[in-house]
Short mmCIF file of C-alpha atoms in Angstrom, two decimals:
data_model
loop_
_atom_site.label_atom_id
_atom_site.label_comp_id
_atom_site.label_asym_id
_atom_site.label_seq_id
_atom_site.Cartn_x
_atom_site.Cartn_y
_atom_site.Cartn_z
CA VAL A 1 38.03 23.23 -25.31
CA THR A 2 38.28 21.67 -21.97
CA VAL A 3 41.12 18.46 -21.94
CA ALA A 4 40.81 15.57 -19.15
CA VAL A 5 44.61 14.89 -18.30
CA ASP A 6 45.61 12.21 -15.53
CA TYR A 7 49.58 12.18 -16.06
CA PRO A 8 52.78 14.96 -15.90
CA ALA A 9 53.49 13.45 -19.56
CA THR A 10 49.82 14.49 -20.95
CA ILE A 11 49.70 18.06 -18.91
CA LEU A 12 52.71 18.71 -20.66
CA ALA A 13 51.77 17.60 -24.45
CA ALA A 14 48.14 19.82 -23.34
CA ALA A 15 50.02 22.96 -22.56
CA GLN A 16 52.55 22.33 -25.60
CA ALA A 17 49.50 21.64 -27.99
CA GLY A 18 48.01 25.33 -26.83
CA ILE A 19 44.73 23.35 -24.37
CA GLN A 20 44.27 26.27 -21.89
CA ARG A 21 41.69 24.07 -19.97
CA VAL A 22 42.11 21.31 -17.98
CA LEU A 23 39.87 18.54 -16.16
CA ILE A 24 42.10 16.34 -13.65
CA ASP A 25 41.13 13.17 -14.84
CA VAL A 26 40.24 10.88 -11.47
CA ASN A 27 40.38 6.21 -11.47
CA VAL A 28 36.92 6.55 -9.51
CA GLY A 29 36.94 2.95 -9.57
CA LEU A 30 37.26 1.38 -13.52
CA PRO A 31 40.91 0.93 -14.04
CA ARG A 32 41.12 3.48 -17.12
CA CYS A 33 42.36 6.36 -17.57
CA GLY A 34 42.78 8.61 -14.20
CA CYS A 35 44.70 9.15 -11.00
CA ALA A 36 44.39 7.46 -8.23
CA PRO A 37 42.93 10.39 -5.97
CA GLU A 38 45.78 10.95 -3.86
CA GLN A 39 47.70 12.19 -6.36
CA ALA A 40 44.91 14.74 -8.14
CA GLY A 41 45.96 17.61 -6.15
CA GLU A 42 49.71 17.49 -7.21
CA LEU A 43 48.93 17.19 -10.77
CA ALA A 44 46.08 20.09 -10.30
CA GLU A 45 49.53 21.67 -9.07
CA GLU A 46 51.86 21.03 -12.24
CA ALA A 47 48.88 22.16 -14.65
CA ARG A 48 48.66 25.42 -13.51
CA ARG A 49 52.59 25.81 -13.29
CA ARG A 50 52.35 25.33 -16.52
CA GLY A 51 49.80 27.56 -17.18
CA LEU A 52 46.58 25.83 -17.70
CA GLU A 53 43.47 26.66 -15.66
CA VAL A 54 41.81 23.51 -13.73
CA ARG A 55 38.41 23.74 -13.78
CA GLY A 56 37.97 20.94 -12.04
CA VAL A 57 37.99 16.71 -12.16
CA MET A 58 36.34 14.34 -13.97
CA GLY A 59 35.87 10.63 -12.67
CA TYR A 60 33.49 8.48 -14.87
CA GLU A 61 31.88 5.52 -12.76
CA GLY A 62 31.91 3.34 -16.42
CA HIS A 63 31.82 0.75 -13.89
CA ALA A 64 28.74 1.65 -12.43
CA VAL A 65 26.68 2.08 -15.35
CA GLY A 66 25.23 -0.82 -16.82
CA VAL A 67 24.84 -2.59 -14.07
CA VAL A 68 21.05 -3.93 -13.70
CA ASP A 69 20.33 -3.76 -10.00
CA ARG A 70 19.89 -0.36 -9.66
CA GLY A 71 20.59 -0.23 -5.48
CA VAL A 72 23.89 -1.72 -6.40
CA ARG A 73 24.36 0.74 -9.26
CA SER A 74 23.64 3.53 -6.89
CA GLU A 75 25.86 2.07 -4.29
CA LEU A 76 29.03 2.01 -6.84
CA CYS A 77 27.67 4.85 -7.99
CA GLN A 78 28.40 6.74 -4.49
CA GLN A 79 31.60 4.95 -3.39
CA ALA A 80 33.40 6.18 -6.90
CA MET A 81 31.89 9.45 -6.39
CA GLU A 82 32.93 10.11 -2.89
CA ARG A 83 36.87 9.15 -4.44
CA LEU A 84 35.97 12.12 -6.63
CA LEU A 85 35.47 14.69 -3.75
CA THR A 86 38.36 13.52 -2.03
CA ALA A 87 40.43 14.57 -5.05
CA HIS A 88 37.97 17.69 -5.69
CA ARG A 89 38.87 19.17 -2.41
CA ALA A 90 42.80 18.98 -3.61
CA VAL A 91 42.22 20.11 -7.03
CA GLY A 92 38.88 22.80 -6.78
CA GLY A 93 37.88 24.16 -9.19
CA PRO A 94 33.71 24.33 -10.59
CA ILE A 95 33.37 21.21 -12.21
CA ILE A 96 32.66 18.08 -11.37
CA SER A 97 32.24 15.73 -13.87
CA ALA A 98 30.74 12.89 -13.88
CA GLY A 99 27.69 10.20 -14.54
CA GLY A 100 26.26 8.69 -17.42
CA THR A 101 22.91 7.33 -19.12
CA GLY A 102 23.07 4.63 -16.44
CA THR A 103 23.05 6.49 -13.11
CA PHE A 104 21.84 10.56 -14.31
CA ASP A 105 19.40 10.17 -11.50
CA LEU A 106 21.83 8.26 -8.98
CA ASN A 107 24.75 10.67 -9.03
CA ARG A 108 23.61 13.81 -6.89
CA TRP A 109 27.51 15.10 -6.28
CA ALA A 110 28.49 15.70 -10.00
CA THR A 111 28.15 19.42 -11.43
CA GLU A 112 28.23 17.89 -15.13
CA ILE A 113 26.55 14.48 -15.88
CA GLN A 114 28.32 12.77 -19.18
CA ALA A 115 25.13 11.05 -19.94
CA GLY A 116 25.42 10.72 -23.87
CA SER A 117 23.37 7.07 -24.91
CA TYR A 118 20.30 8.16 -23.82
CA ALA A 119 19.66 10.43 -26.70
CA LEU A 120 20.02 6.77 -29.12
CA MET A 121 19.73 4.40 -26.35
CA ASP A 122 20.37 0.47 -27.10
CA THR A 123 19.12 -2.83 -26.05
CA GLN A 124 22.14 -2.75 -23.33
CA TYR A 125 20.70 0.03 -22.09
CA ALA A 126 16.97 -0.52 -22.47
CA SER A 127 17.38 -3.43 -20.34
CA LEU A 128 18.06 -0.87 -17.35
CA CYS A 129 14.32 0.69 -17.24
CA LEU A 130 15.77 3.50 -17.38
CA PRO A 131 12.88 6.74 -18.93
CA PHE A 132 14.37 6.73 -22.67
CA ARG A 133 13.25 5.21 -25.41
CA GLN A 134 15.43 3.22 -27.97
CA ALA A 135 15.73 5.82 -30.80
CA VAL A 136 18.15 4.03 -33.28
CA PHE A 137 18.15 1.42 -35.79
CA VAL A 138 20.02 -0.60 -38.63
CA TRP A 139 17.35 -0.45 -41.76
CA ALA A 140 18.17 -3.47 -43.35
CA THR A 141 16.51 -5.84 -46.02
CA VAL A 142 15.70 -9.16 -45.95
CA ILE A 143 17.66 -10.97 -48.86
CA SER A 144 16.76 -14.59 -47.91
CA VAL A 145 14.14 -17.32 -46.73
CA GLY A 146 15.28 -20.18 -45.48
CA ASN A 147 13.61 -23.59 -43.83
CA GLY A 148 12.44 -21.35 -40.86
CA TYR A 149 14.83 -18.74 -40.90
CA ALA A 150 15.49 -15.59 -43.00
CA VAL A 151 18.50 -13.08 -43.28
CA ALA A 152 18.84 -9.64 -43.60
CA ASP A 153 22.21 -7.14 -44.92
CA CYS A 154 23.37 -6.18 -42.23
CA GLY A 155 25.85 -7.91 -39.66
CA LEU A 156 29.08 -7.25 -38.16
CA LYS A 157 30.07 -4.38 -40.14
CA ALA A 158 26.54 -2.48 -39.29
CA LEU A 159 26.86 -3.19 -35.42
CA GLY A 160 28.53 -2.56 -32.54
CA MET A 161 29.06 -6.79 -31.04
CA ASP A 162 31.02 -5.97 -27.71
CA HIS A 163 27.55 -6.72 -25.94
CA GLY A 164 26.32 -9.14 -28.41
CA ASN A 165 23.56 -9.98 -30.79
CA PRO A 166 21.25 -7.04 -31.93
CA SER A 167 17.58 -7.72 -31.79
CA ILE A 168 14.61 -8.10 -34.25
CA ASP A 169 11.40 -7.64 -33.23
CA GLY A 170 9.00 -10.66 -33.18
CA ALA A 171 12.04 -13.23 -34.30
CA HIS A 172 15.21 -14.16 -32.61
CA VAL A 173 18.50 -13.30 -33.76
CA LEU A 174 20.63 -16.73 -34.34
CA PHE A 175 23.98 -14.92 -35.93
CA CYS A 176 25.52 -12.69 -37.43
CA SER A 177 28.08 -13.21 -40.17
CA ASP A 178 30.20 -9.71 -41.75
CA GLU A 179 27.06 -8.32 -43.84
CA HIS A 180 24.60 -10.92 -42.55
CA VAL A 181 22.18 -11.26 -40.01
CA THR A 182 20.50 -14.86 -39.91
CA PHE A 183 16.99 -14.63 -37.67
CA SER A 184 14.15 -16.75 -36.67
CA PRO A 185 10.83 -15.03 -37.06
CA SER A 186 7.75 -15.79 -35.16
CA VAL A 187 5.98 -14.28 -38.99
CA MET A 188 7.97 -15.56 -42.22
CA PRO A 189 9.35 -11.95 -44.08
CA ARG A 190 10.02 -11.94 -47.53
CA VAL A 191 12.10 -11.33 -49.77
CA GLY A 192 12.60 -7.36 -49.54
CA ASP A 193 10.96 -6.99 -46.83
CA LYS A 194 12.43 -4.38 -44.45
CA ILE A 195 13.57 -4.60 -41.15
CA ARG A 196 14.68 -2.99 -37.78
CA VAL A 197 17.66 -4.07 -36.87
CA TRP A 198 18.38 -2.53 -32.69
CA PRO A 199 21.85 -2.67 -31.75
CA ALA A 200 23.41 -4.28 -28.71
CA HIS A 201 25.63 -1.64 -28.17
CA VAL A 202 25.00 2.16 -29.96
CA ASP A 203 28.55 3.82 -29.57
CA PRO A 204 30.06 1.53 -32.02
CA THR A 205 27.28 0.94 -34.31
CA VAL A 206 27.20 4.68 -34.79
CA ALA A 207 31.24 4.61 -36.03
CA TYR A 208 30.27 1.64 -38.33
CA HIS A 209 27.80 3.96 -40.48
CA SER A 210 28.25 7.40 -42.75
CA CYS A 211 25.03 9.24 -42.26
CA MET A 212 22.09 8.82 -39.80
CA TYR A 213 18.55 9.31 -40.94
CA VAL A 214 15.87 11.29 -38.86
CA LEU A 215 12.57 9.81 -38.95
CA GLU A 216 8.93 11.42 -39.00
CA GLY A 217 6.97 7.83 -38.27
CA GLU A 218 8.32 6.69 -41.24
CA THR A 219 8.96 9.72 -43.37
CA ILE A 220 13.10 10.58 -43.90
CA VAL A 221 12.58 14.08 -42.59
CA GLU A 222 16.13 15.29 -42.54
CA ALA A 223 20.18 12.82 -42.66
CA TRP A 224 23.10 13.97 -40.58
CA PRO A 225 26.24 12.70 -41.48
CA VAL A 226 28.36 10.98 -38.86
CA ASP A 227 31.38 13.04 -37.56
CA LEU A 228 34.05 12.12 -35.22
CA ARG A 229 34.19 8.38 -37.29
CA GLY A 230 37.08 6.86 -39.06
CA TRP A 231 40.16 5.99 -36.72
CA VAL B 1 30.02 -8.66 -62.66
CA THR B 2 28.57 -12.50 -61.32
CA VAL B 3 26.19 -12.43 -58.65
CA ALA B 4 25.00 -14.57 -56.16
CA VAL B 5 21.27 -16.25 -56.48
CA ASP B 6 18.91 -18.43 -54.64
CA TYR B 7 15.19 -17.24 -54.94
CA PRO B 8 13.09 -16.19 -57.55
CA ALA B 9 12.56 -12.55 -56.43
CA THR B 10 16.48 -11.69 -56.28
CA ILE B 11 16.67 -13.52 -59.83
CA LEU B 12 13.87 -11.18 -61.04
CA ALA B 13 15.84 -8.29 -59.08
CA ALA B 14 19.04 -9.38 -60.83
CA ALA B 15 17.62 -9.12 -64.29
CA GLN B 16 16.01 -5.85 -63.84
CA ALA B 17 19.23 -4.50 -62.75
CA GLY B 18 21.12 -5.20 -65.81
CA ILE B 19 22.97 -8.31 -64.42
CA GLN B 20 23.84 -10.71 -67.45
CA ARG B 21 25.79 -13.40 -64.99
CA VAL B 22 24.53 -15.14 -62.07
CA LEU B 23 25.90 -17.83 -59.85
CA ILE B 24 23.07 -20.37 -58.05
CA ASP B 25 23.54 -20.01 -53.77
CA VAL B 26 23.18 -23.09 -52.41
CA ASN B 27 23.20 -23.63 -48.65
CA VAL B 28 25.70 -25.98 -47.40
CA GLY B 29 25.26 -26.06 -44.28
CA LEU B 30 25.77 -22.66 -42.71
CA PRO B 31 22.19 -21.32 -41.96
CA ARG B 32 22.31 -17.85 -44.32
CA CYS B 33 22.04 -17.29 -47.55
CA GLY B 34 21.24 -20.28 -50.04
CA CYS B 35 18.48 -22.66 -51.43
CA ALA B 36 18.00 -26.28 -50.75
CA PRO B 37 20.53 -28.48 -53.08
CA GLU B 38 17.47 -30.00 -54.77
CA GLN B 39 15.96 -26.40 -55.53
CA ALA B 40 19.28 -25.56 -57.61
CA GLY B 41 18.31 -26.79 -60.78
CA GLU B 42 14.61 -24.97 -61.33
CA LEU B 43 16.56 -22.09 -59.63
CA ALA B 44 18.76 -22.04 -62.99
CA GLU B 45 16.19 -22.87 -65.41
CA GLU B 46 14.15 -19.60 -63.62
CA ALA B 47 18.02 -17.82 -64.13
CA ARG B 48 17.77 -18.99 -67.73
CA ARG B 49 13.94 -17.64 -68.56
CA ARG B 50 15.18 -14.62 -67.13
CA GLY B 51 18.08 -14.50 -69.82
CA LEU B 52 20.88 -14.65 -67.32
CA GLU B 53 23.52 -16.77 -68.02
CA VAL B 54 23.80 -18.96 -64.90
CA ARG B 55 27.93 -19.74 -64.37
CA GLY B 56 27.73 -22.37 -61.88
CA VAL B 57 27.24 -22.66 -58.29
CA MET B 58 28.55 -21.19 -54.86
CA GLY B 59 27.93 -22.83 -51.79
CA TYR B 60 30.24 -21.21 -48.84
CA GLU B 61 31.30 -23.53 -45.78
CA GLY B 62 30.87 -20.99 -43.17
CA HIS B 63 30.16 -23.31 -40.50
CA ALA B 64 33.60 -25.31 -41.14
CA VAL B 65 36.35 -22.75 -41.94
CA GLY B 66 36.85 -22.07 -38.54
CA VAL B 67 36.73 -25.52 -36.62
CA VAL B 68 39.56 -25.75 -35.11
CA ASP B 69 40.13 -29.43 -35.38
CA ARG B 70 41.56 -29.86 -38.88
CA GLY B 71 39.64 -33.38 -39.20
CA VAL B 72 36.53 -31.93 -38.26
CA ARG B 73 36.81 -29.22 -40.79
CA SER B 74 37.71 -31.18 -43.35
CA GLU B 75 34.70 -33.89 -42.76
CA LEU B 76 32.40 -31.03 -42.47
CA CYS B 77 33.98 -29.36 -45.79
CA GLN B 78 33.84 -32.59 -47.30
CA GLN B 79 29.70 -33.04 -46.31
CA ALA B 80 29.46 -29.07 -47.62
CA MET B 81 30.63 -29.93 -51.32
CA GLU B 82 28.52 -33.38 -51.46
CA ARG B 83 25.38 -30.44 -51.12
CA LEU B 84 27.36 -28.32 -53.05
CA LEU B 85 28.34 -31.13 -56.12
CA THR B 86 24.43 -31.94 -55.93
CA ALA B 87 23.25 -28.83 -57.16
CA HIS B 88 25.88 -28.41 -59.21
CA ARG B 89 24.68 -31.64 -60.95
CA ALA B 90 21.49 -30.31 -61.97
CA VAL B 91 22.57 -26.13 -62.75
CA GLY B 92 25.47 -26.87 -64.30
CA GLY B 93 28.55 -24.07 -65.52
CA PRO B 94 31.98 -24.05 -65.15
CA ILE B 95 32.18 -22.53 -61.47
CA ILE B 96 31.92 -24.32 -58.36
CA SER B 97 33.06 -21.03 -55.88
CA ALA B 98 33.37 -22.19 -52.40
CA GLY B 99 36.12 -22.92 -49.43
CA GLY B 100 37.07 -20.42 -47.19
CA THR B 101 41.01 -19.41 -45.38
CA GLY B 102 40.42 -21.75 -42.85
CA THR B 103 39.59 -24.79 -45.63
CA PHE B 104 41.54 -23.61 -48.79
CA ASP B 105 43.84 -26.64 -48.94
CA LEU B 106 40.60 -28.95 -47.55
CA ASN B 107 38.15 -28.46 -50.40
CA ARG B 108 38.91 -29.86 -53.48
CA TRP B 109 36.23 -29.80 -55.35
CA ALA B 110 36.13 -25.79 -55.73
CA THR B 111 37.40 -24.35 -58.52
CA GLU B 112 37.41 -20.73 -56.82
CA ILE B 113 38.29 -20.88 -53.67
CA GLN B 114 36.84 -17.75 -51.47
CA ALA B 115 39.61 -17.00 -49.01
CA GLY B 116 39.95 -13.68 -47.86
CA SER B 117 40.97 -13.37 -44.63
CA TYR B 118 44.87 -14.95 -45.47
CA ALA B 119 45.23 -11.70 -46.83
CA LEU B 120 45.98 -10.11 -43.13
CA MET B 121 44.50 -12.86 -40.65
CA ASP B 122 43.65 -11.56 -37.20
CA THR B 123 44.13 -13.84 -34.49
CA GLN B 124 40.93 -16.08 -34.69
CA TYR B 125 42.37 -17.12 -37.60
CA ALA B 126 45.97 -17.55 -36.75
CA SER B 127 44.65 -20.52 -33.66
CA LEU B 128 44.18 -22.95 -36.83
CA CYS B 129 47.94 -23.10 -37.23
CA LEU B 130 47.68 -21.54 -41.29
CA PRO B 131 50.81 -21.22 -43.08
CA PHE B 132 49.71 -17.41 -43.26
CA ARG B 133 51.26 -14.79 -40.83
CA GLN B 134 48.99 -11.64 -38.91
CA ALA B 135 49.41 -8.46 -40.77
CA VAL B 136 47.01 -6.50 -40.12
CA PHE B 137 47.44 -4.29 -36.51
CA VAL B 138 45.87 -1.31 -35.00
CA TRP B 139 48.99 1.05 -34.27
CA ALA B 140 47.80 2.76 -30.63
CA THR B 141 49.20 4.76 -28.35
CA VAL B 142 49.64 4.76 -24.71
CA ILE B 143 48.19 7.36 -23.24
CA SER B 144 47.65 6.61 -19.44
CA VAL B 145 49.36 3.90 -17.24
CA GLY B 146 47.79 2.75 -13.77
CA ASN B 147 48.75 0.49 -11.05
CA GLY B 148 49.38 -2.50 -12.62
CA TYR B 149 47.65 -1.89 -16.04
CA ALA B 150 47.78 0.70 -19.24
CA VAL B 151 45.34 2.09 -21.59
CA ALA B 152 45.87 2.87 -24.80
CA ASP B 153 44.00 4.88 -27.83
CA CYS B 154 41.74 2.24 -29.41
CA GLY B 155 38.67 0.33 -28.43
CA LEU B 156 35.57 -0.88 -29.98
CA LYS B 157 35.37 1.96 -32.55
CA ALA B 158 38.94 0.50 -33.79
CA LEU B 159 38.18 -3.72 -33.72
CA GLY B 160 35.84 -5.74 -34.75
CA MET B 161 34.71 -7.86 -31.27
CA ASP B 162 32.74 -10.52 -32.02
CA HIS B 163 35.45 -12.76 -30.98
CA GLY B 164 36.04 -11.21 -28.59
CA ASN B 165 39.20 -8.48 -27.10
CA PRO B 166 42.05 -7.92 -29.51
CA SER B 167 45.51 -8.76 -28.17
CA ILE B 168 48.81 -7.35 -27.45
CA ASP B 169 52.13 -8.75 -27.24
CA GLY B 170 53.63 -9.19 -24.13
CA ALA B 171 50.11 -8.37 -22.01
CA HIS B 172 46.37 -9.69 -21.28
CA VAL B 173 43.75 -7.57 -22.33
CA LEU B 174 41.86 -6.56 -19.40
CA PHE B 175 38.86 -5.05 -21.54
CA CYS B 176 37.91 -2.46 -24.21
CA SER B 177 35.11 0.62 -23.70
CA ASP B 178 34.89 2.81 -26.77
CA GLU B 179 37.69 4.48 -27.40
CA HIS B 180 40.19 2.55 -25.15
CA VAL B 181 42.03 -0.73 -24.39
CA THR B 182 43.14 -1.69 -20.92
CA PHE B 183 45.67 -3.78 -20.60
CA SER B 184 47.85 -5.18 -18.02
CA PRO B 185 51.56 -5.65 -19.70
CA SER B 186 54.38 -7.73 -18.31
CA VAL B 187 57.18 -4.66 -18.49
CA MET B 188 55.06 -1.70 -18.17
CA PRO B 189 55.15 0.98 -20.97
CA ARG B 190 55.11 5.01 -21.16
CA VAL B 191 52.88 7.31 -21.97
CA GLY B 192 53.14 7.89 -25.63
CA ASP B 193 55.02 4.37 -26.56
CA LYS B 194 53.50 3.30 -29.31
CA ILE B 195 51.75 -0.31 -29.50
CA ARG B 196 50.18 -2.83 -31.44
CA VAL B 197 46.89 -4.13 -30.88
CA TRP B 198 45.76 -7.05 -32.90
CA PRO B 199 42.34 -7.89 -33.84
CA ALA B 200 40.17 -11.13 -33.22
CA HIS B 201 38.27 -10.74 -36.58
CA VAL B 202 39.44 -8.96 -39.19
CA ASP B 203 36.67 -7.77 -41.15
CA PRO B 204 34.84 -5.31 -39.13
CA THR B 205 38.35 -4.48 -37.64
CA VAL B 206 38.71 -2.73 -41.12
CA ALA B 207 35.95 -1.51 -41.76
CA TYR B 208 36.45 0.67 -39.06
CA HIS B 209 38.98 2.34 -40.26
CA SER B 210 38.97 4.65 -43.30
CA CYS B 211 43.20 4.09 -44.60
CA MET B 212 45.15 0.97 -44.30
CA TYR B 213 49.21 1.95 -43.70
CA VAL B 214 51.64 -0.49 -45.48
CA LEU B 215 54.58 -1.34 -43.93
CA GLU B 216 58.17 -2.35 -44.99
CA GLY B 217 59.83 -3.08 -41.79
CA GLU B 218 58.60 0.20 -39.35
CA THR B 219 58.07 2.60 -42.25
CA ILE B 220 54.97 3.70 -44.42
CA VAL B 221 55.37 2.89 -47.93
CA GLU B 222 51.87 3.43 -48.90
CA ALA B 223 48.69 4.40 -48.02
CA TRP B 224 45.70 2.20 -49.11
CA PRO B 225 41.98 4.02 -48.52
CA VAL B 226 39.28 1.48 -47.78
CA ASP B 227 37.08 0.79 -50.12
CA LEU B 228 32.92 -0.46 -49.78
CA ARG B 229 32.82 0.48 -45.62
CA GLY B 230 29.89 2.49 -44.45
CA TRP B 231 26.28 1.00 -44.79
#
């Protein structure tokens, strides 16, 4: 296990926990974890003093990966990587870890691309015209049909909502409540019909589910328990 | 178990599943489940033909419970209950089930108040000046301190986000990402400090967690597994 560290306290904690390998986490423009580039060399020295192997740097350009305009996204990525390369010159090590699904082919500096969402995709990333298809949906059942709208049995407890409503093919989603999605379909379904509800953001959606089912066509061929959920 | 039904297909499904008691679910203004009030009597007859005991009506004024202006909330609640009482006259039975945390003392017509959020509360309901205190928070650890901001280890996978960012006392929450919350505190914490993160919406927050801990002061006195999560 290689752990990203950005502070003397976390370096100490890593050493005390028996961690052997670290990357220095660098703030490359997203105000989240990560030291300033000019602190990276000193932190690497601190880590080596504690007996840790410093394998390089990591700096995730999370503020860039979702930008719709590809030119702006590329420019933001490059600026971020200039900060990361500055840090890397002071830190050393073989790894420059960065990049995401939105910059997987724009980041020409990282030795390790941190793309993950591409495997499943969501409607947020789909809007970037990436060469990946949406592969994850919530399979919901229509439980009520009203006057111009229908209701299916998945809602806020089944869908990551930080990027807004999910999507339903051939329908406009009106709103979600805890266990329901209300949508206005072009062709009214019947109670009992199954529909595919496409999440806007895949990560917090998957975290709601205890199991994922793998399909070939309409046939379930495997069931994968979702690991690392629960807080 | 008493089940709410609003359609011949769900009445049939309830009867076939061995359900014995039902309420007729009525749309009282929230476009979600529920029949039109004028259909309720006919559905009650259908349910009785299927051998089900019809215990009354249910109609949740979900479009009213979160309205900040108490006068408007009360007016919307009354209008909703007029629809429900119309349905109840045609359906019969002892139960008129309605009401929520936001209308618990405004709904004078229901025989059963469906308030649930009041027990834990959240920042959304707290803005209504109800006589209930917020009792649920995510206990997070500060893992990084930047220039004017800090980062704690709970994010989109630990918080219901449909009503926006959570709150942190004495701080402005800047944004959440999958496992992080970035916030601007008035007094900068240190790495390792514990903070209380108050969710904006309690139901989809609880659904992310496998266990709730009950505190007396700062002491954990019980651990409650969260039931009925996982989708």
